[in-house]
Tab-separated table of C-alpha atoms and ligand atoms in Angstrom:
chain	number	residue	atom	x	y	z
A	1	UNK	CA	-225.835	265.247	-123.270
A	2	UNK	CA	-228.179	265.825	-120.058
A	3	UNK	CA	-227.229	266.502	-116.038
A	4	UNK	CA	-224.176	265.011	-115.171
A	5	UNK	CA	-225.280	264.355	-110.783
A	6	UNK	CA	-222.002	264.710	-108.873
A	7	UNK	CA	-221.199	263.631	-105.478
A	8	UNK	CA	-218.529	265.765	-103.676
A	9	UNK	CA	-216.526	264.537	-101.076
A	10	UNK	CA	-214.987	267.165	-98.708
A	11	UNK	CA	-217.106	269.755	-99.157
A	12	UNK	CA	-216.300	271.871	-95.434
A	13	UNK	CA	-212.781	272.199	-96.991
A	14	UNK	CA	-211.170	274.934	-98.784
A	15	UNK	CA	-211.181	273.040	-102.179
A	16	UNK	CA	-214.785	271.942	-102.124
A	17	UNK	CA	-216.397	274.969	-100.627
A	18	UNK	CA	-214.563	276.675	-103.342
A	19	UNK	CA	-215.777	273.883	-105.871
A	20	UNK	CA	-219.910	274.386	-104.256
A	21	UNK	CA	-219.344	277.912	-105.561
A	22	UNK	CA	-218.636	276.595	-109.477
A	23	UNK	CA	-220.169	273.673	-109.793
A	24	UNK	CA	-223.925	275.577	-108.940
A	25	UNK	CA	-222.844	278.393	-111.589
A	26	UNK	CA	-222.794	275.621	-114.129
A	27	UNK	CA	-226.592	274.684	-115.695
A	28	UNK	CA	-225.890	271.137	-116.505
A	29	UNK	CA	-223.909	270.111	-113.485
A	30	UNK	CA	-226.264	268.998	-110.234
A	31	UNK	CA	-224.695	267.775	-106.856
A	32	UNK	CA	-226.923	264.960	-105.411
A	33	UNK	CA	-224.692	264.480	-102.462
A	34	UNK	CA	-222.228	265.315	-100.331
A	35	UNK	CA	-219.673	262.655	-98.964
A	36	UNK	CA	-218.063	263.824	-95.879
A	37	UNK	CA	-215.772	263.152	-92.784
A	38	UNK	CA	-218.927	264.357	-90.576
A	39	UNK	CA	-222.701	265.293	-90.641
A	40	UNK	CA	-222.771	268.640	-90.673
A	41	UNK	CA	-226.243	270.155	-89.865
A	42	UNK	CA	-224.840	273.433	-89.991
A	43	UNK	CA	-223.216	273.190	-93.312
A	44	UNK	CA	-226.152	271.723	-94.780
A	45	UNK	CA	-228.898	274.736	-93.513
A	46	UNK	CA	-226.358	277.300	-95.180
A	47	UNK	CA	-226.433	275.288	-98.705
A	48	UNK	CA	-229.647	275.317	-98.546
A	49	UNK	CA	-229.701	279.046	-97.054
A	50	UNK	CA	-227.829	280.056	-100.322
A	51	UNK	CA	-228.728	277.353	-103.264
A	52	UNK	CA	-232.062	276.445	-101.484
A	53	UNK	CA	-231.232	273.080	-102.022
A	54	UNK	CA	-230.743	270.686	-98.805
A	55	UNK	CA	-228.727	267.725	-100.195
A	56	UNK	CA	-227.869	264.813	-98.513
A	57	UNK	CA	-224.278	264.235	-95.995
A	58	UNK	CA	-222.702	260.384	-96.317
A	59	UNK	CA	-220.126	259.539	-94.532
A	60	UNK	CA	-219.987	256.082	-96.494
A	61	UNK	CA	-218.646	256.425	-100.331
A	62	UNK	CA	-220.102	253.389	-101.165
A	63	UNK	CA	-223.764	253.861	-99.072
A	64	UNK	CA	-223.555	256.701	-101.043
A	65	UNK	CA	-222.952	255.722	-104.726
A	66	UNK	CA	-226.026	252.852	-103.753
A	67	UNK	CA	-229.015	254.970	-102.945
A	68	UNK	CA	-228.165	258.028	-105.124
A	69	UNK	CA	-227.423	258.387	-108.525
A	70	UNK	CA	-224.312	259.472	-108.829
A	71	UNK	CA	-222.419	260.216	-112.481
A	72	UNK	CA	-219.133	261.377	-111.093
A	73	UNK	CA	-217.408	261.731	-107.915
A	74	UNK	CA	-215.483	264.749	-107.445
A	75	UNK	CA	-212.861	264.621	-104.526
A	76	UNK	CA	-211.483	267.559	-102.784
A	77	UNK	CA	-210.275	265.542	-99.082
A	78	UNK	CA	-207.176	263.543	-97.855
A	79	UNK	CA	-204.106	261.742	-99.622
A	80	UNK	CA	-205.214	259.044	-97.457
A	81	UNK	CA	-209.256	258.756	-97.830
A	82	UNK	CA	-209.431	260.228	-101.549
A	83	UNK	CA	-207.414	256.612	-102.442
A	84	UNK	CA	-210.228	255.229	-100.880
A	85	UNK	CA	-213.462	256.897	-102.159
A	86	UNK	CA	-211.633	257.365	-105.503
A	87	UNK	CA	-211.254	253.142	-105.317
A	88	UNK	CA	-215.138	252.522	-104.501
A	89	UNK	CA	-216.463	255.306	-107.025
A	90	UNK	CA	-214.729	252.794	-110.240
A	91	UNK	CA	-216.084	249.805	-108.180
A	92	UNK	CA	-219.627	251.169	-107.915
A	93	UNK	CA	-219.478	252.234	-111.679
A	94	UNK	CA	-219.509	256.344	-110.576
A	95	UNK	CA	-216.656	258.062	-112.799
A	96	UNK	CA	-213.768	260.313	-110.125
A	97	UNK	CA	-212.371	263.683	-110.751
A	98	UNK	CA	-209.611	263.579	-108.262
A	99	UNK	CA	-208.287	267.186	-107.111
A	100	UNK	CA	-206.740	265.860	-103.893
A	101	UNK	CA	-202.633	265.447	-104.090
A	102	UNK	CA	-200.668	263.006	-103.228
A	103	UNK	CA	-201.344	259.407	-104.835
A	104	UNK	CA	-198.172	257.863	-105.654
A	105	UNK	CA	-196.709	256.021	-108.753
A	106	UNK	CA	-198.389	252.688	-107.430
A	107	UNK	CA	-201.725	254.386	-106.723
A	108	UNK	CA	-201.930	255.278	-110.633
A	109	UNK	CA	-200.999	251.888	-111.841
A	110	UNK	CA	-203.523	249.992	-109.582
A	111	UNK	CA	-205.637	252.664	-110.715
A	112	UNK	CA	-204.798	252.694	-114.468
A	113	UNK	CA	-205.167	248.586	-114.256
A	114	UNK	CA	-208.823	249.113	-112.996
A	115	UNK	CA	-210.173	251.671	-115.209
A	116	UNK	CA	-208.661	249.840	-117.920
A	117	UNK	CA	-211.106	246.476	-116.871
A	118	UNK	CA	-213.976	248.294	-116.714
A	119	UNK	CA	-213.316	250.898	-119.404
A	120	UNK	CA	-214.430	253.660	-116.757
A	121	UNK	CA	-213.218	257.392	-116.805
A	122	UNK	CA	-211.481	258.320	-114.061
A	123	UNK	CA	-209.335	262.283	-113.625
A	124	UNK	CA	-206.304	263.110	-111.435
A	125	UNK	CA	-205.411	266.157	-111.401
A	126	UNK	CA	-202.808	267.101	-109.388
A	127	UNK	CA	-202.867	271.319	-110.422
A	128	UNK	CA	-206.503	272.733	-112.152
A	129	UNK	CA	-205.094	275.594	-112.885
A	130	UNK	CA	-205.587	276.044	-116.480
A	131	UNK	CA	-202.842	278.467	-116.513
A	132	UNK	CA	-199.796	276.730	-114.539
A	133	UNK	CA	-200.394	273.709	-117.291
A	134	UNK	CA	-199.795	276.356	-119.872
A	135	UNK	CA	-196.812	277.218	-118.390
A	136	UNK	CA	-195.464	273.413	-119.041
A	137	UNK	CA	-196.629	273.003	-122.179
A	138	UNK	CA	-194.957	276.791	-123.122
A	139	UNK	CA	-191.286	275.079	-120.747
A	140	UNK	CA	-191.813	272.154	-123.113
A	141	UNK	CA	-191.682	274.284	-126.132
A	142	UNK	CA	-188.663	276.687	-124.478
A	143	UNK	CA	-186.397	274.200	-123.604
A	144	UNK	CA	-185.540	273.004	-126.924
A	145	UNK	CA	-184.152	275.795	-127.807
A	146	UNK	CA	-182.921	277.017	-125.112
A	147	UNK	CA	-181.686	273.745	-122.136
A	148	UNK	CA	-180.442	275.778	-119.612
A	149	UNK	CA	-183.414	276.516	-117.373
A	150	UNK	CA	-184.485	276.435	-113.005
A	151	UNK	CA	-187.524	276.501	-111.653
A	152	UNK	CA	-188.276	277.882	-108.446
A	153	UNK	CA	-191.799	277.195	-106.934
A	154	UNK	CA	-193.436	279.248	-104.175
A	155	UNK	CA	-196.259	278.103	-101.701
A	156	UNK	CA	-198.038	279.371	-98.059
A	157	UNK	CA	-196.158	278.024	-95.972
A	158	UNK	CA	-199.278	275.710	-94.504
A	159	UNK	CA	-197.767	273.021	-97.593
A	160	UNK	CA	-196.894	270.008	-95.941
A	161	UNK	CA	-194.508	268.801	-99.720
A	162	UNK	CA	-191.749	270.201	-101.164
A	163	UNK	CA	-190.640	270.955	-103.949
A	164	UNK	CA	-194.479	270.633	-105.461
A	165	UNK	CA	-195.599	268.398	-107.637
A	166	UNK	CA	-196.224	271.212	-110.592
A	167	UNK	CA	-193.002	271.301	-110.397
A	168	UNK	CA	-191.473	268.203	-110.267
A	169	UNK	CA	-193.724	267.705	-113.656
A	170	UNK	CA	-192.273	271.013	-115.290
A	171	UNK	CA	-189.055	268.943	-114.678
A	172	UNK	CA	-190.601	265.326	-115.442
A	173	UNK	CA	-192.607	266.820	-118.935
A	174	UNK	CA	-189.074	269.055	-120.112
A	175	UNK	CA	-186.333	266.456	-120.119
A	176	UNK	CA	-189.320	264.383	-121.745
A	177	UNK	CA	-189.327	267.048	-124.892
A	178	UNK	CA	-185.958	265.499	-125.868
A	179	UNK	CA	-183.115	268.265	-125.103
A	180	UNK	CA	-181.327	267.093	-122.325
A	181	UNK	CA	-180.813	270.192	-119.141
A	182	UNK	CA	-177.535	271.545	-119.654
A	183	UNK	CA	-176.979	273.216	-116.012
A	184	UNK	CA	-174.144	273.693	-114.631
A	185	UNK	CA	-173.620	270.154	-112.633
A	186	UNK	CA	-175.818	270.453	-109.063
A	187	UNK	CA	-172.440	270.711	-106.395
A	188	UNK	CA	-174.095	272.970	-103.607
A	189	UNK	CA	-177.235	272.099	-101.771
A	190	UNK	CA	-178.652	276.380	-101.802
A	191	UNK	CA	-178.516	275.141	-106.312
A	192	UNK	CA	-181.849	273.360	-104.916
A	193	UNK	CA	-183.167	269.437	-105.616
A	194	UNK	CA	-181.930	267.856	-109.164
A	195	UNK	CA	-184.948	266.342	-110.663
A	196	UNK	CA	-185.104	264.960	-114.259
A	197	UNK	CA	-181.869	267.107	-114.545
A	198	UNK	CA	-183.477	271.148	-113.598
A	199	UNK	CA	-182.742	272.664	-110.087
A	200	UNK	CA	-185.487	272.855	-108.012
A	201	UNK	CA	-185.621	276.232	-105.317
A	202	UNK	CA	-188.755	275.816	-102.977
A	203	UNK	CA	-189.930	279.213	-101.338
A	204	UNK	CA	-192.217	278.705	-98.503
A	205	UNK	CA	-193.648	281.674	-97.369
A	206	UNK	CA	-197.151	283.139	-95.803
A	207	UNK	CA	-198.933	285.359	-98.028
A	208	UNK	CA	-198.378	283.014	-100.650
A	209	UNK	CA	-200.718	280.796	-102.833
A	210	UNK	CA	-199.264	278.466	-105.714
A	211	UNK	CA	-196.996	280.178	-107.400
A	212	UNK	CA	-194.263	278.921	-110.046
A	213	UNK	CA	-191.315	280.060	-112.581
A	214	UNK	CA	-189.104	278.687	-115.023
A	215	UNK	CA	-185.810	280.763	-115.911
A	216	UNK	CA	-184.275	279.790	-119.029
A	217	UNK	CA	-180.522	281.242	-119.557
A	218	UNK	CA	-179.133	281.484	-122.926
A	219	UNK	CA	-175.996	283.709	-124.155
A	220	UNK	CA	-177.201	287.456	-123.382
A	221	UNK	CA	-180.553	286.899	-123.036
A	222	UNK	CA	-183.174	285.035	-120.357
A	223	UNK	CA	-186.780	283.497	-120.386
A	224	UNK	CA	-188.705	283.942	-117.495
A	225	UNK	CA	-191.971	281.924	-118.279
A	226	UNK	CA	-194.512	282.566	-114.759
A	227	UNK	CA	-197.701	281.338	-113.047
A	228	UNK	CA	-199.406	282.672	-110.062
A	229	UNK	CA	-202.518	281.215	-108.511
A	230	UNK	CA	-203.826	283.908	-106.405
A	231	UNK	CA	-207.082	282.376	-104.776
A	232	UNK	CA	-208.405	278.536	-105.003
A	233	UNK	CA	-211.003	280.232	-107.581
A	234	UNK	CA	-208.047	279.968	-110.413
A	235	UNK	CA	-208.935	275.974	-109.979
A	236	UNK	CA	-211.917	276.192	-110.618
A	237	UNK	CA	-212.498	276.414	-115.022
A	238	UNK	CA	-210.215	273.041	-114.296
A	239	UNK	CA	-211.940	271.341	-112.111
A	240	UNK	CA	-215.281	272.076	-114.511
A	241	UNK	CA	-213.758	271.340	-117.688
A	242	UNK	CA	-212.678	267.744	-116.210
A	243	UNK	CA	-216.064	266.793	-114.983
A	244	UNK	CA	-217.453	267.517	-118.693
A	245	UNK	CA	-214.850	265.673	-120.084
A	246	UNK	CA	-214.867	262.723	-118.061
A	247	UNK	CA	-218.679	260.998	-118.775
A	248	UNK	CA	-216.437	260.676	-122.391
A	249	UNK	CA	-213.593	258.768	-121.336
A	250	UNK	CA	-212.967	255.422	-120.837
A	251	UNK	CA	-209.231	255.044	-119.159
A	252	UNK	CA	-207.695	256.591	-116.289
A	253	UNK	CA	-206.158	260.546	-117.198
A	254	UNK	CA	-203.506	261.737	-114.834
A	255	UNK	CA	-202.809	265.685	-114.887
A	256	UNK	CA	-205.022	267.986	-116.772
A	257	UNK	CA	-202.246	269.051	-119.174
A	258	UNK	CA	-203.453	265.376	-121.090
A	259	UNK	CA	-206.728	266.941	-121.424
A	260	UNK	CA	-205.730	270.210	-122.759
A	261	UNK	CA	-204.583	268.716	-126.147
A	262	UNK	CA	-207.662	268.264	-128.517
A	263	UNK	CA	-208.196	271.956	-126.891
A	264	UNK	CA	-205.177	274.062	-127.519
B	1	NAP	P1	-209.161	270.850	-96.898
B	1	NAP	O1	-209.256	272.762	-97.383
B	1	NAP	O2	-208.487	270.892	-95.767
B	1	NAP	O3	-209.797	270.403	-96.600
B	1	NAP	C1	-210.097	269.284	-96.688
B	1	NAP	C2	-211.690	268.497	-96.047
B	1	NAP	O4	-211.594	267.065	-96.505
B	1	NAP	C3	-211.985	269.282	-94.705
B	1	NAP	O5	-212.847	269.201	-94.786
B	1	NAP	C4	-212.054	268.087	-94.228
B	1	NAP	O6	-212.852	266.886	-93.316
B	1	NAP	C5	-212.670	266.410	-95.635
B	1	NAP	N1	-212.038	265.513	-95.246
B	1	NAP	C6	-211.105	264.772	-94.401
B	1	NAP	N2	-211.148	263.489	-94.133
B	1	NAP	C7	-213.064	263.409	-94.527
B	1	NAP	C8	-213.241	261.898	-95.258
B	1	NAP	N3	-212.751	261.033	-94.276
B	1	NAP	N4	-214.110	262.074	-96.167
B	1	NAP	C9	-214.710	263.152	-96.387
B	1	NAP	N5	-214.134	264.237	-96.048
B	1	NAP	C10	-213.122	264.720	-94.861
B	1	NAP	O7	-208.042	270.945	-97.562
B	1	NAP	P2	-208.049	271.766	-99.167
B	1	NAP	O8	-207.360	273.513	-99.153
B	1	NAP	O9	-209.866	272.140	-99.659
B	1	NAP	O10	-207.157	271.165	-99.943
B	1	NAP	C11	-208.027	269.755	-100.474
B	1	NAP	C12	-207.298	268.906	-101.438
B	1	NAP	O11	-206.987	269.400	-102.622
B	1	NAP	C13	-206.102	268.545	-100.765
B	1	NAP	O12	-205.592	266.931	-101.521
B	1	NAP	C14	-204.828	269.549	-101.553
B	1	NAP	O13	-203.338	269.599	-102.249
B	1	NAP	C15	-206.121	269.450	-103.199
B	1	NAP	N6	-205.888	270.598	-103.887
B	1	NAP	C16	-205.599	270.665	-105.090
B	1	NAP	C17	-205.252	271.534	-106.123
B	1	NAP	C18	-206.176	271.380	-107.650
B	1	NAP	O14	-205.751	272.192	-107.460
B	1	NAP	N7	-205.692	269.779	-107.815
B	1	NAP	C19	-205.172	272.912	-105.426
B	1	NAP	C20	-205.216	273.047	-104.076
B	1	NAP	C21	-205.902	271.690	-103.476
B	1	NAP	P3	-211.803	268.344	-91.343
B	1	NAP	O15	-211.750	269.951	-92.177
B	1	NAP	O16	-213.339	268.204	-90.856
B	1	NAP	O17	-211.152	266.878	-91.859
């Protein structure tokens, strides 16, 4: 397959900056345009200085897709605008790889319908860290044999939601493994939030990035699975994998774990 041409939305953000570094290291990927809230000449010349390319900035995503030959939109923005960009991309035949969090199940249902109608690939991945996704998979195996479990998720103090989407997803996948949670009844607030039968504890502290533990208890033994994202580079191999896989998809895929099956 030839070069995959990318429009990157949110390039000045923390994830956007990390994504630029990662994409410029990939020979088969090429950024052709930025989609941003503002046209920031400093940013454009900074990229030109570092990578030797001067790229157009579009505030209007639809205009970007009309003017530039774009295969894939990478969206790393905010929930409100991320949803708009994704819809515009699908309407214009551009495949979205979305790291932006905050899509509701209604948003996903709507997108799924459009993608199926258009036979278009679209990936929404709230967690690009392959280690975090593997933790979920290992937890699904462990819970079959050790159904007493609790989840602790730890994040930086700027995180806007609690519990994390990853913790909720982990609980959901553990429930789906078919051995119902056997925890003590949830009686006190200090036991955390009960979701899908598992108590989830949320810790918010400066110095943290994104961390999760699942602790399984059994007779005279415990098993702890833990994943740590120490910086945003941890999300990049998953992002690059999504961009490479999306050209062969014809539907909506929600969650990186659904792309790992054929790899593991
Ligand atoms: P951030 O640093 O705040 O970056 C967001 C960027 O989006 C900013 O540059 C912001 O510009 C820009 N933006 C705002 N409105 C826009 C618009 N209308 N059009 C284009 N760009 C717009 O946040 P971040 O830490 O990079 O995170 C970005 C998203 O990724 C969040 O939703 C976060 O939850 C998610 N995330 C996902 C993963 C994953 O693995 N999938 C991991 C970490 C974070 P201004 O600053 O000028 O407003």
